[in-house]
mmCIF file of C-alpha atoms in Angstrom:
data_model
loop_
_atom_site.group_PDB
_atom_site.id
_atom_site.type_symbol
_atom_site.label_atom_id
_atom_site.label_comp_id
_atom_site.label_asym_id
_atom_site.label_seq_id
_atom_site.Cartn_x
_atom_site.Cartn_y
_atom_site.Cartn_z
ATOM 1 C CA MET O 183 -0.892 -5.389 -3.674
ATOM 2 C CA ILE O 184 -0.795 -8.582 -5.680
ATOM 3 C CA SER O 185 -2.672 -8.675 -8.956
ATOM 4 C CA LEU O 186 -2.972 -6.422 -11.985
ATOM 5 C CA THR O 187 -6.175 -4.848 -13.248
ATOM 6 C CA SER O 188 -9.040 -7.318 -13.426
ATOM 7 C CA PRO O 189 -10.400 -8.183 -16.881
ATOM 8 C CA VAL O 190 -13.901 -7.974 -15.371
ATOM 9 C CA ARG O 191 -15.266 -4.454 -15.769
ATOM 10 C CA THR O 192 -16.554 -2.923 -12.517
ATOM 11 C CA ARG O 193 -17.882 0.457 -11.446
ATOM 12 C CA ALA O 194 -14.862 0.875 -9.181
ATOM 13 C CA GLN O 195 -12.618 1.137 -12.241
ATOM 14 C CA ASP O 196 -14.205 4.525 -12.955
ATOM 15 C CA TRP O 197 -13.486 5.872 -9.477
ATOM 16 C CA PRO O 198 -10.455 8.177 -8.975
ATOM 17 C CA ALA O 199 -7.294 6.302 -8.010
ATOM 18 C CA GLY O 200 -6.499 8.868 -5.321
ATOM 19 C CA ALA O 201 -9.860 8.315 -3.643
ATOM 20 C CA LYS O 202 -9.331 4.553 -3.642
ATOM 21 C CA LEU O 203 -5.841 4.919 -2.155
ATOM 22 C CA ALA O 204 -7.209 7.230 0.542
ATOM 23 C CA ALA O 205 -10.003 4.769 1.327
ATOM 24 C CA LEU O 206 -7.437 1.966 1.479
ATOM 25 C CA ALA O 207 -5.337 3.934 3.966
ATOM 26 C CA VAL O 208 -8.357 4.648 6.171
ATOM 27 C CA ALA O 209 -9.610 1.048 6.011
ATOM 28 C CA THR O 210 -6.178 -0.395 6.799
ATOM 29 C CA THR O 211 -5.799 1.945 9.756
ATOM 30 C CA GLY O 212 -9.238 0.875 10.948
ATOM 31 C CA LEU O 213 -8.218 -2.778 10.775
ATOM 32 C CA PHE O 214 -5.350 -2.136 13.169
ATOM 33 C CA LEU O 215 -7.697 -0.368 15.565
ATOM 34 C CA LEU O 216 -10.183 -3.258 15.709
ATOM 35 C CA PRO O 217 -9.594 -5.410 18.802
ATOM 36 C CA GLY O 218 -10.211 -9.146 19.003
ATOM 37 C CA VAL O 219 -10.920 -12.007 16.641
ATOM 38 C CA TRP O 220 -14.611 -11.473 15.938
ATOM 39 C CA PRO O 221 -14.315 -7.873 14.683
ATOM 40 C CA GLN O 222 -11.437 -8.958 12.434
ATOM 41 C CA LEU O 223 -13.483 -11.897 11.170
ATOM 42 C CA ALA O 224 -16.381 -9.556 10.408
ATOM 43 C CA ALA O 225 -14.005 -7.213 8.571
ATOM 44 C CA LEU O 226 -12.662 -10.085 6.460
ATOM 45 C CA ALA O 227 -16.222 -11.159 5.646
ATOM 46 C CA GLY O 228 -16.914 -7.605 4.506
ATOM 47 C CA VAL O 229 -13.852 -7.679 2.245
ATOM 48 C CA VAL O 230 -14.987 -10.980 0.716
ATOM 49 C CA LEU O 231 -18.390 -9.387 0.105
ATOM 50 C CA LEU O 232 -16.689 -6.552 -1.789
ATOM 51 C CA TYR O 233 -14.991 -9.147 -3.987
ATOM 52 C CA ALA O 234 -18.315 -10.897 -4.573
ATOM 53 C CA LEU O 235 -20.254 -7.784 -5.628
ATOM 54 C CA PRO O 236 -18.849 -7.628 -9.212
ATOM 55 C CA GLY O 237 -19.693 -11.291 -9.781
ATOM 56 C CA ARG O 238 -18.414 -14.838 -9.485
ATOM 57 C CA ILE O 239 -15.567 -14.482 -11.996
ATOM 58 C CA PHE O 240 -14.164 -11.421 -10.223
ATOM 59 C CA LEU O 241 -14.458 -13.169 -6.853
ATOM 60 C CA ARG O 242 -12.670 -16.289 -8.082
ATOM 61 C CA HIS O 243 -9.900 -14.291 -9.726
ATOM 62 C CA GLY O 244 -9.337 -12.131 -6.664
ATOM 63 C CA LEU O 245 -9.304 -14.979 -4.143
ATOM 64 C CA ARG O 246 -6.951 -16.959 -6.370
ATOM 65 C CA GLN O 247 -4.447 -14.111 -6.199
ATOM 66 C CA LEU O 248 -4.544 -14.256 -2.390
ATOM 67 C CA ARG O 249 -3.422 -17.883 -2.136
ATOM 68 C CA PRO O 250 0.237 -16.966 -1.460
ATOM 69 C CA LEU O 251 -0.913 -15.247 1.743
ATOM 70 C CA TRP O 252 -2.147 -18.430 3.413
ATOM 71 C CA PRO O 253 1.345 -19.711 4.379
ATOM 72 C CA LEU O 254 2.139 -16.338 5.961
ATOM 73 C CA ALA O 255 -1.143 -16.353 7.872
ATOM 74 C CA LEU O 256 -0.414 -19.896 9.059
ATOM 75 C CA VAL O 257 3.077 -18.929 10.240
ATOM 76 C CA LEU O 258 1.672 -15.976 12.191
ATOM 77 C CA LEU O 259 -0.966 -18.186 13.762
ATOM 78 C CA VAL O 260 1.458 -20.958 14.742
ATOM 79 C CA TRP O 261 4.012 -18.502 16.105
ATOM 80 C CA HIS O 262 1.460 -16.868 18.382
ATOM 81 C CA GLY O 263 0.113 -20.292 19.296
ATOM 82 C CA LEU O 264 3.557 -21.346 20.499
ATOM 83 C CA THR O 265 3.590 -18.332 22.789
ATOM 84 C CA GLY O 266 0.130 -19.232 24.069
ATOM 85 C CA ASP O 267 -1.669 -16.350 22.343
ATOM 86 C CA TRP O 268 -3.938 -18.148 19.869
ATOM 87 C CA ALA O 269 -6.490 -15.328 19.909
ATOM 88 C CA GLY O 270 -3.833 -12.757 19.069
ATOM 89 C CA GLY O 271 -2.532 -15.002 16.304
ATOM 90 C CA PHE O 272 -5.989 -15.389 14.764
ATOM 91 C CA ALA O 273 -6.612 -11.640 14.972
ATOM 92 C CA LEU O 274 -3.258 -10.792 13.378
ATOM 93 C CA ALA O 275 -3.655 -13.366 10.592
ATOM 94 C CA LEU O 276 -7.160 -12.084 9.800
ATOM 95 C CA ARG O 277 -5.916 -8.491 9.874
ATOM 96 C CA VAL O 278 -3.106 -9.236 7.413
ATOM 97 C CA LEU O 279 -5.462 -11.120 5.088
ATOM 98 C CA SER O 280 -7.977 -8.266 5.111
ATOM 99 C CA ALA O 281 -5.363 -5.546 4.575
ATOM 100 C CA VAL O 282 -3.651 -7.274 1.656
ATOM 101 C CA ALA O 283 -7.004 -8.271 0.149
ATOM 102 C CA LEU O 284 -8.111 -4.631 0.213
ATOM 103 C CA ALA O 285 -4.858 -3.526 -1.415
ATOM 104 C CA ASN O 286 -5.293 -6.247 -4.015
ATOM 105 C CA LEU O 287 -8.822 -5.006 -4.648
ATOM 106 C CA VAL O 288 -7.440 -1.537 -5.401
ATOM 107 C CA THR O 289 -4.936 -2.871 -7.942
ATOM 108 C CA MET O 290 -7.616 -5.041 -9.561
ATOM 109 C CA THR O 291 -9.824 -2.004 -10.168
ATOM 110 C CA THR O 292 -7.123 0.570 -10.988
ATOM 111 C CA SER O 293 -4.707 0.722 -13.905
ATOM 112 C CA LEU O 294 -0.991 1.083 -13.211
ATOM 113 C CA GLU O 295 -0.963 4.395 -15.050
ATOM 114 C CA ALA O 296 -3.752 5.760 -12.841
ATOM 115 C CA LEU O 297 -1.929 4.572 -9.715
ATOM 116 C CA ARG O 298 1.311 6.142 -10.911
ATOM 117 C CA GLU O 299 -0.409 9.486 -11.536
ATOM 118 C CA ALA O 300 -2.095 9.372 -8.122
ATOM 119 C CA ILE O 301 1.214 8.629 -6.397
ATOM 120 C CA HIS O 302 2.841 11.446 -8.394
ATOM 121 C CA ARG O 303 0.238 13.900 -7.074
ATOM 122 C CA LEU O 304 0.474 12.603 -3.505
ATOM 123 C CA LEU O 305 4.250 13.057 -3.485
ATOM 124 C CA ALA O 306 4.086 16.585 -4.895
ATOM 125 C CA PRO O 307 4.720 18.272 -1.485
ATOM 126 C CA LEU O 308 7.905 16.224 -1.018
ATOM 127 C CA ARG O 309 9.010 17.096 -4.541
ATOM 128 C CA ARG O 310 8.582 20.819 -3.837
ATOM 129 C CA ILE O 311 11.015 20.688 -0.920
ATOM 130 C CA GLY O 312 13.643 18.999 -3.067
ATOM 131 C CA LEU O 313 13.333 15.326 -2.147
ATOM 132 C CA PRO O 314 14.025 12.825 -4.993
ATOM 133 C CA VAL O 315 10.653 11.096 -5.176
ATOM 134 C CA ALA O 316 11.044 9.707 -8.708
ATOM 135 C CA ILE O 317 12.563 6.500 -7.349
ATOM 136 C CA LEU O 318 9.537 5.867 -5.139
ATOM 137 C CA GLU O 319 7.159 6.718 -7.984
ATOM 138 C CA ALA O 320 8.842 4.115 -10.173
ATOM 139 C CA ALA O 321 9.322 1.497 -7.449
ATOM 140 C CA ILE O 322 5.670 1.136 -6.425
ATOM 141 C CA PRO O 323 4.338 0.252 -9.914
ATOM 142 C CA LEU O 324 7.310 -2.082 -10.421
ATOM 143 C CA VAL O 325 6.482 -3.972 -7.224
ATOM 144 C CA ILE O 326 2.840 -4.232 -8.271
ATOM 145 C CA ARG O 327 3.851 -5.509 -11.697
ATOM 146 C CA PHE O 328 6.530 -7.924 -10.489
ATOM 147 C CA THR O 329 4.470 -9.626 -7.787
ATOM 148 C CA PRO O 330 2.015 -11.472 -10.069
ATOM 149 C CA ALA O 331 4.868 -12.209 -12.486
ATOM 150 C CA LEU O 332 6.865 -13.914 -9.725
ATOM 151 C CA ILE O 333 3.803 -15.827 -8.559
ATOM 152 C CA GLY O 334 3.263 -17.039 -12.118
ATOM 153 C CA LYS O 335 6.889 -18.166 -12.411
ATOM 154 C CA ALA O 336 6.643 -20.013 -9.106
ATOM 155 C CA ARG O 337 3.589 -21.885 -10.388
ATOM 156 C CA GLN O 338 5.380 -22.770 -13.629
ATOM 157 C CA LEU O 339 8.389 -24.097 -11.723
ATOM 158 C CA ALA O 340 6.127 -26.132 -9.430
ATOM 159 C CA LEU O 341 4.302 -27.632 -12.425
ATOM 160 C CA ALA O 342 7.605 -28.448 -14.130
ATOM 161 C CA TRP O 343 8.819 -30.187 -10.969
ATOM 162 C CA ARG O 344 5.633 -32.236 -10.606
ATOM 163 C CA ALA O 345 5.957 -33.362 -14.232
ATOM 164 C CA ARG O 346 9.331 -34.899 -13.383
ATOM 165 C CA SER O 347 8.860 -36.084 -9.815
ATOM 166 C CA PRO O 348 6.065 -37.537 -7.650
ATOM 167 C CA HIS O 349 7.282 -35.474 -4.690
ATOM 168 C CA ARG O 350 6.186 -31.971 -3.804
ATOM 169 C CA PRO O 351 8.608 -29.259 -5.007
ATOM 170 C CA GLY O 352 8.771 -27.389 -1.697
ATOM 171 C CA TRP O 353 12.053 -25.559 -1.160
ATOM 172 C CA ARG O 354 13.549 -26.947 -4.365
ATOM 173 C CA VAL O 355 12.010 -24.189 -6.496
ATOM 174 C CA VAL O 356 13.353 -21.396 -4.277
ATOM 175 C CA LEU O 357 16.791 -21.202 -5.922
ATOM 176 C CA PRO O 358 15.608 -21.170 -9.570
ATOM 177 C CA LEU O 359 12.845 -18.714 -8.634
ATOM 178 C CA THR O 360 15.395 -16.435 -6.956
ATOM 179 C CA LEU O 361 17.748 -16.617 -9.928
ATOM 180 C CA GLY O 362 14.870 -15.854 -12.290
ATOM 181 C CA ALA O 363 13.828 -12.863 -10.178
ATOM 182 C CA LEU O 364 17.398 -11.536 -10.149
ATOM 183 C CA ASP O 365 17.628 -11.972 -13.909
ATOM 184 C CA ASP O 366 14.362 -10.083 -14.412
ATOM 185 C CA ALA O 367 15.524 -7.328 -12.055
ATOM 186 C CA ASP O 368 18.780 -7.005 -14.009
ATOM 187 C CA ARG O 369 16.883 -6.662 -17.281
ATOM 188 C CA VAL O 370 14.577 -4.024 -15.825
ATOM 189 C CA ALA O 371 17.592 -2.117 -14.476
ATOM 190 C CA GLU O 372 19.211 -2.185 -17.916
ATOM 191 C CA ALA O 373 15.992 -0.936 -19.508
ATOM 192 C CA LEU O 374 15.746 1.902 -16.978
ATOM 193 C CA ARG O 375 19.379 2.891 -17.536
ATOM 194 C CA ALA O 376 18.795 2.901 -21.296
ATOM 195 C CA ARG O 377 15.978 5.398 -20.731
ATOM 196 C CA GLY O 378 18.043 7.708 -18.563
ATOM 197 C CA GLY O 379 17.519 6.162 -15.148
ATOM 198 C CA LEU O 380 14.861 6.842 -12.543
ATOM 199 C CA LEU O 381 15.423 10.537 -12.020
ATOM 200 C CA LEU O 382 12.885 12.767 -13.689
ATOM 201 C CA PRO O 383 13.988 16.076 -15.212
ATOM 202 C CA GLU O 384 12.885 18.115 -12.192
ATOM 203 C CA ASP O 385 14.926 15.843 -9.884
ATOM 204 C CA ARG O 386 18.189 16.196 -11.844
#
């Protein structure tokens, strides 16, 4: 899951978060059951169609959020190519793109609060047997929230580098991006501690 809720209003935003998470689980499982490149390509085309249904602005916004996936897809493709399995590499890259795009679609059409409540209900059986699920309930929304923030910081660092150098930033932004992420994580940890930590009353 990459982006936050889309500013473009869609019908999917009125659907229950639990139903969307269940559909995501089923669709992702189906992706891993599809054999070969062509079925995966058809699945990806179907995902792109889902992005296009709410309109051009929604489509552009969603596809823009998926740009960080292209290097990963390329690495998967090249790695399998080096082992002589280009078809497997294409299928895996397409599968990853489709799965993450579907997850991104869920976050674009679901508020963090709705996702948190859905996760809280899904984890209820584990809570009843005494497992501390509060950490997981807090971690998932934090990951969803931090991902676009980190992507935005990476873009800002890249723009700052290009303003000072004609060369591409490449690996040079990794260290400041890492330090910034650690600083943000430290601030979030302090804020959580100030509010009593991650454990909910029933888990204490």
